[in-house]
Amino acid sequence: LIRRQMQDEFLKLQQMLHKSIVFITHDFLEALRIADRMAIMHDGAVVQIGSPTELVLNPADDYVSEFTSEVPRARVLAAADVMDPTASPGGDRPVVSGEAKLEEILPLLAGHEAGIAVTGEGDAVIGIVTPKSVIAALAATG
C-alpha cells in the first residue's frame, strides 16, 4: 500500500470502530489529514496538545512554532476561521460549511469576489468569506 491508501484505510477503520485512535507520525501534513487533535512532543515531553488550527496559529513555544512553520495555512484554516461574522449574507452567493478548509474553497472563491456564505449548525449562515479575508489569513505569520 502506498501512504495515501494506508491513510484512507485508517480513516475507514476509524469511522467503522467509532473509537479514538492514537496514531504516531513525524509528518505534520499526514497528521493534518487524519487527526482532529494532535500532541507535539519534544525531548520526550508533550509540549502542546490541540487542534491543527490551534497548533499553527497559537504555538505554545518556539519549538512548536518551528515545527509548524512550513505547514500550508490553507490546509489548516477553515472558512469559519477567516469569515466576517458581521457581513450581510444577502445576494446570490455560493455556500460552504464553516468546517471547509481554505484549500477546498479557493477555486470557488476565485469566481465570487463578493464572497461566499459560511454555514454553521443547522445550515444557518454565520458569516461571509471574502478574497480579502483569505489573503489576510494566509499572509499572516504566527
PDB file of C-alpha atoms in Angstrom:
ATOM      1  CA  LEU A   1       0.000   0.000   0.000  1.00  0.00           C
ATOM      2  CA  ILE A   2       1.127   3.498  -0.697  1.00  0.00           C
ATOM      3  CA  ARG A   3       0.925   6.047   2.107  1.00  0.00           C
ATOM      4  CA  ARG A   4      -2.273   7.723   0.852  1.00  0.00           C
ATOM      5  CA  GLN A   5      -4.052   4.364   0.559  1.00  0.00           C
ATOM      6  CA  MET A   6      -2.960   3.463   4.077  1.00  0.00           C
ATOM      7  CA  GLN A   7      -4.359   6.755   5.360  1.00  0.00           C
ATOM      8  CA  ASP A   8      -7.660   6.097   3.567  1.00  0.00           C
ATOM      9  CA  GLU A   9      -7.862   2.643   5.150  1.00  0.00           C
ATOM     10  CA  PHE A  10      -7.061   4.114   8.547  1.00  0.00           C
ATOM     11  CA  LEU A  11      -9.874   6.674   8.197  1.00  0.00           C
ATOM     12  CA  LYS A  12     -12.338   3.951   7.148  1.00  0.00           C
ATOM     13  CA  LEU A  13     -11.329   1.864  10.157  1.00  0.00           C
ATOM     14  CA  GLN A  14     -11.772   4.827  12.481  1.00  0.00           C
ATOM     15  CA  GLN A  15     -15.273   5.507  11.099  1.00  0.00           C
ATOM     16  CA  MET A  16     -16.198   1.845  11.444  1.00  0.00           C
ATOM     17  CA  LEU A  17     -14.989   1.485  15.035  1.00  0.00           C
ATOM     18  CA  HIS A  18     -16.080   4.900  16.347  1.00  0.00           C
ATOM     19  CA  LYS A  19     -13.098   4.896  18.703  1.00  0.00           C
ATOM     20  CA  SER A  20     -10.301   7.285  19.499  1.00  0.00           C
ATOM     21  CA  ILE A  21      -7.089   6.077  17.921  1.00  0.00           C
ATOM     22  CA  VAL A  22      -3.545   7.146  18.714  1.00  0.00           C
ATOM     23  CA  PHE A  23      -1.505   7.453  15.521  1.00  0.00           C
ATOM     24  CA  ILE A  24       2.167   8.342  15.759  1.00  0.00           C
ATOM     25  CA  THR A  25       3.856  10.156  12.890  1.00  0.00           C
ATOM     26  CA  HIS A  26       6.629  12.662  12.319  1.00  0.00           C
ATOM     27  CA  ASP A  27       4.810  14.068   9.280  1.00  0.00           C
ATOM     28  CA  PHE A  28       2.633  17.039  10.250  1.00  0.00           C
ATOM     29  CA  LEU A  29       0.834  17.009   6.883  1.00  0.00           C
ATOM     30  CA  GLU A  30      -0.064  13.351   7.387  1.00  0.00           C
ATOM     31  CA  ALA A  31      -1.375  14.180  10.850  1.00  0.00           C
ATOM     32  CA  LEU A  32      -3.461  17.008   9.365  1.00  0.00           C
ATOM     33  CA  ARG A  33      -5.185  14.555   7.074  1.00  0.00           C
ATOM     34  CA  ILE A  34      -6.170  12.046   9.728  1.00  0.00           C
ATOM     35  CA  ALA A  35      -6.344  13.857  13.063  1.00  0.00           C
ATOM     36  CA  ASP A  36      -8.725  16.263  14.703  1.00  0.00           C
ATOM     37  CA  ARG A  37      -6.398  16.691  17.716  1.00  0.00           C
ATOM     38  CA  MET A  38      -2.625  16.405  17.899  1.00  0.00           C
ATOM     39  CA  ALA A  39       0.098  16.312  20.500  1.00  0.00           C
ATOM     40  CA  ILE A  40       3.571  17.630  19.768  1.00  0.00           C
ATOM     41  CA  MET A  41       6.408  16.162  21.794  1.00  0.00           C
ATOM     42  CA  HIS A  42       9.949  17.411  22.321  1.00  0.00           C
ATOM     43  CA  ASP A  43      12.661  15.591  24.255  1.00  0.00           C
ATOM     44  CA  GLY A  44      10.139  13.007  25.486  1.00  0.00           C
ATOM     45  CA  ALA A  45       7.650  15.519  26.883  1.00  0.00           C
ATOM     46  CA  VAL A  46       4.335  16.737  25.494  1.00  0.00           C
ATOM     47  CA  VAL A  47       4.763  20.393  24.583  1.00  0.00           C
ATOM     48  CA  GLN A  48       1.300  21.160  23.214  1.00  0.00           C
ATOM     49  CA  ILE A  49      -1.999  19.395  22.560  1.00  0.00           C
ATOM     50  CA  GLY A  50      -4.683  20.913  20.370  1.00  0.00           C
ATOM     51  CA  SER A  51      -6.402  21.056  17.035  1.00  0.00           C
ATOM     52  CA  PRO A  52      -4.214  21.592  13.978  1.00  0.00           C
ATOM     53  CA  THR A  53      -5.506  25.165  13.807  1.00  0.00           C
ATOM     54  CA  GLU A  54      -4.561  25.829  17.442  1.00  0.00           C
ATOM     55  CA  LEU A  55      -1.075  24.420  16.940  1.00  0.00           C
ATOM     56  CA  VAL A  56      -0.399  26.511  13.832  1.00  0.00           C
ATOM     57  CA  LEU A  57      -1.995  29.770  14.961  1.00  0.00           C
ATOM     58  CA  ASN A  58      -1.134  29.645  18.673  1.00  0.00           C
ATOM     59  CA  PRO A  59       2.071  27.661  19.160  1.00  0.00           C
ATOM     60  CA  ALA A  60       2.934  27.089  22.825  1.00  0.00           C
ATOM     61  CA  ASP A  61       6.635  27.770  22.322  1.00  0.00           C
ATOM     62  CA  ASP A  62       9.393  28.276  19.771  1.00  0.00           C
ATOM     63  CA  TYR A  63       9.694  24.517  19.155  1.00  0.00           C
ATOM     64  CA  VAL A  64       6.027  24.179  18.141  1.00  0.00           C
ATOM     65  CA  SER A  65       6.300  27.360  16.095  1.00  0.00           C
ATOM     66  CA  GLU A  66       9.296  25.967  14.197  1.00  0.00           C
ATOM     67  CA  PHE A  67       7.657  22.539  13.835  1.00  0.00           C
ATOM     68  CA  THR A  68       4.552  24.058  12.215  1.00  0.00           C
ATOM     69  CA  SER A  69       6.242  26.875  10.280  1.00  0.00           C
ATOM     70  CA  GLU A  70       6.161  25.088   6.912  1.00  0.00           C
ATOM     71  CA  VAL A  71       2.532  23.958   7.179  1.00  0.00           C
ATOM     72  CA  PRO A  72       0.389  25.456   4.401  1.00  0.00           C
ATOM     73  CA  ARG A  73      -2.220  27.562   6.216  1.00  0.00           C
ATOM     74  CA  ALA A  74      -4.795  26.806   3.509  1.00  0.00           C
ATOM     75  CA  ARG A  75      -4.763  23.165   4.668  1.00  0.00           C
ATOM     76  CA  VAL A  76      -5.322  24.127   8.299  1.00  0.00           C
ATOM     77  CA  LEU A  77      -7.626  27.132   8.309  1.00  0.00           C
ATOM     78  CA  ALA A  78     -11.342  26.639   7.794  1.00  0.00           C
ATOM     79  CA  ALA A  79     -13.906  29.035   6.379  1.00  0.00           C
ATOM     80  CA  ALA A  80     -15.173  29.816   9.900  1.00  0.00           C
ATOM     81  CA  ASP A  81     -11.643  30.839  10.943  1.00  0.00           C
ATOM     82  CA  VAL A  82     -11.432  33.637   8.356  1.00  0.00           C
ATOM     83  CA  MET A  83     -15.051  34.701   7.839  1.00  0.00           C
ATOM     84  CA  ASP A  84     -16.562  38.034   8.752  1.00  0.00           C
ATOM     85  CA  PRO A  85     -19.432  37.165  11.110  1.00  0.00           C
ATOM     86  CA  THR A  86     -20.911  40.669  10.802  1.00  0.00           C
ATOM     87  CA  ALA A  87     -21.193  40.701   6.999  1.00  0.00           C
ATOM     88  CA  SER A  88     -24.645  40.581   5.444  1.00  0.00           C
ATOM     89  CA  PRO A  89     -25.282  37.242   3.729  1.00  0.00           C
ATOM     90  CA  GLY A  90     -27.553  38.833   1.114  1.00  0.00           C
ATOM     91  CA  GLY A  91     -27.223  38.182  -2.574  1.00  0.00           C
ATOM     92  CA  ASP A  92     -26.785  35.080  -4.640  1.00  0.00           C
ATOM     93  CA  ARG A  93     -23.644  33.539  -3.137  1.00  0.00           C
ATOM     94  CA  PRO A  94     -22.233  30.052  -3.046  1.00  0.00           C
ATOM     95  CA  VAL A  95     -22.475  28.412   0.373  1.00  0.00           C
ATOM     96  CA  VAL A  96     -19.831  26.355   2.217  1.00  0.00           C
ATOM     97  CA  SER A  97     -19.653  24.726   5.623  1.00  0.00           C
ATOM     98  CA  GLY A  98     -17.704  26.565   8.294  1.00  0.00           C
ATOM     99  CA  GLU A  99     -15.520  23.453   8.531  1.00  0.00           C
ATOM    100  CA  ALA A 100     -14.466  23.563   4.855  1.00  0.00           C
ATOM    101  CA  LYS A 101     -10.713  24.093   4.565  1.00  0.00           C
ATOM    102  CA  LEU A 102      -9.490  27.098   2.597  1.00  0.00           C
ATOM    103  CA  GLU A 103      -7.698  24.884   0.076  1.00  0.00           C
ATOM    104  CA  GLU A 104     -11.108  23.382  -0.778  1.00  0.00           C
ATOM    105  CA  ILE A 105     -12.915  26.702  -1.219  1.00  0.00           C
ATOM    106  CA  LEU A 106     -10.232  28.743  -3.021  1.00  0.00           C
ATOM    107  CA  PRO A 107     -11.406  27.725  -6.522  1.00  0.00           C
ATOM    108  CA  LEU A 108     -14.988  28.670  -5.622  1.00  0.00           C
ATOM    109  CA  LEU A 109     -13.882  31.964  -4.085  1.00  0.00           C
ATOM    110  CA  ALA A 110     -11.885  32.871  -7.203  1.00  0.00           C
ATOM    111  CA  GLY A 111     -15.121  33.312  -9.134  1.00  0.00           C
ATOM    112  CA  HIS A 112     -17.026  35.225  -6.443  1.00  0.00           C
ATOM    113  CA  GLU A 113     -15.385  38.487  -5.380  1.00  0.00           C
ATOM    114  CA  ALA A 114     -18.379  39.381  -3.187  1.00  0.00           C
ATOM    115  CA  GLY A 115     -17.599  36.342  -1.085  1.00  0.00           C
ATOM    116  CA  ILE A 116     -19.029  33.017  -0.048  1.00  0.00           C
ATOM    117  CA  ALA A 117     -21.659  32.429   2.621  1.00  0.00           C
ATOM    118  CA  VAL A 118     -20.491  30.245   5.522  1.00  0.00           C
ATOM    119  CA  THR A 119     -22.908  27.977   7.359  1.00  0.00           C
ATOM    120  CA  GLY A 120     -22.775  26.546  10.843  1.00  0.00           C
ATOM    121  CA  GLU A 121     -25.021  24.150  12.711  1.00  0.00           C
ATOM    122  CA  GLY A 122     -28.423  23.688  11.128  1.00  0.00           C
ATOM    123  CA  ASP A 123     -27.135  25.218   7.887  1.00  0.00           C
ATOM    124  CA  ALA A 124     -27.686  28.738   9.222  1.00  0.00           C
ATOM    125  CA  VAL A 125     -25.474  31.377   7.588  1.00  0.00           C
ATOM    126  CA  ILE A 126     -22.946  32.550  10.180  1.00  0.00           C
ATOM    127  CA  GLY A 127     -20.715  34.803   8.082  1.00  0.00           C
ATOM    128  CA  ILE A 128     -19.037  35.594   4.780  1.00  0.00           C
ATOM    129  CA  VAL A 129     -15.586  34.655   3.494  1.00  0.00           C
ATOM    130  CA  THR A 130     -14.123  37.177   1.063  1.00  0.00           C
ATOM    131  CA  PRO A 131     -10.959  37.047  -1.025  1.00  0.00           C
ATOM    132  CA  LYS A 132      -9.572  39.828   1.192  1.00  0.00           C
ATOM    133  CA  SER A 133     -10.159  37.855   4.419  1.00  0.00           C
ATOM    134  CA  VAL A 134      -8.499  34.764   2.956  1.00  0.00           C
ATOM    135  CA  ILE A 135      -5.468  36.688   1.692  1.00  0.00           C
ATOM    136  CA  ALA A 136      -5.045  38.353   5.093  1.00  0.00           C
ATOM    137  CA  ALA A 137      -5.215  34.995   6.908  1.00  0.00           C
ATOM    138  CA  LEU A 138      -2.803  33.274   4.531  1.00  0.00           C
ATOM    139  CA  ALA A 139      -0.340  36.174   4.683  1.00  0.00           C
ATOM    140  CA  ALA A 140      -0.353  36.374   8.494  1.00  0.00           C
ATOM    141  CA  THR A 141       2.565  34.927  10.379  1.00  0.00           C
ATOM    142  CA  GLY A 142       2.040  33.116  13.652  1.00  0.00           C
TER     143      GLY A 142
END
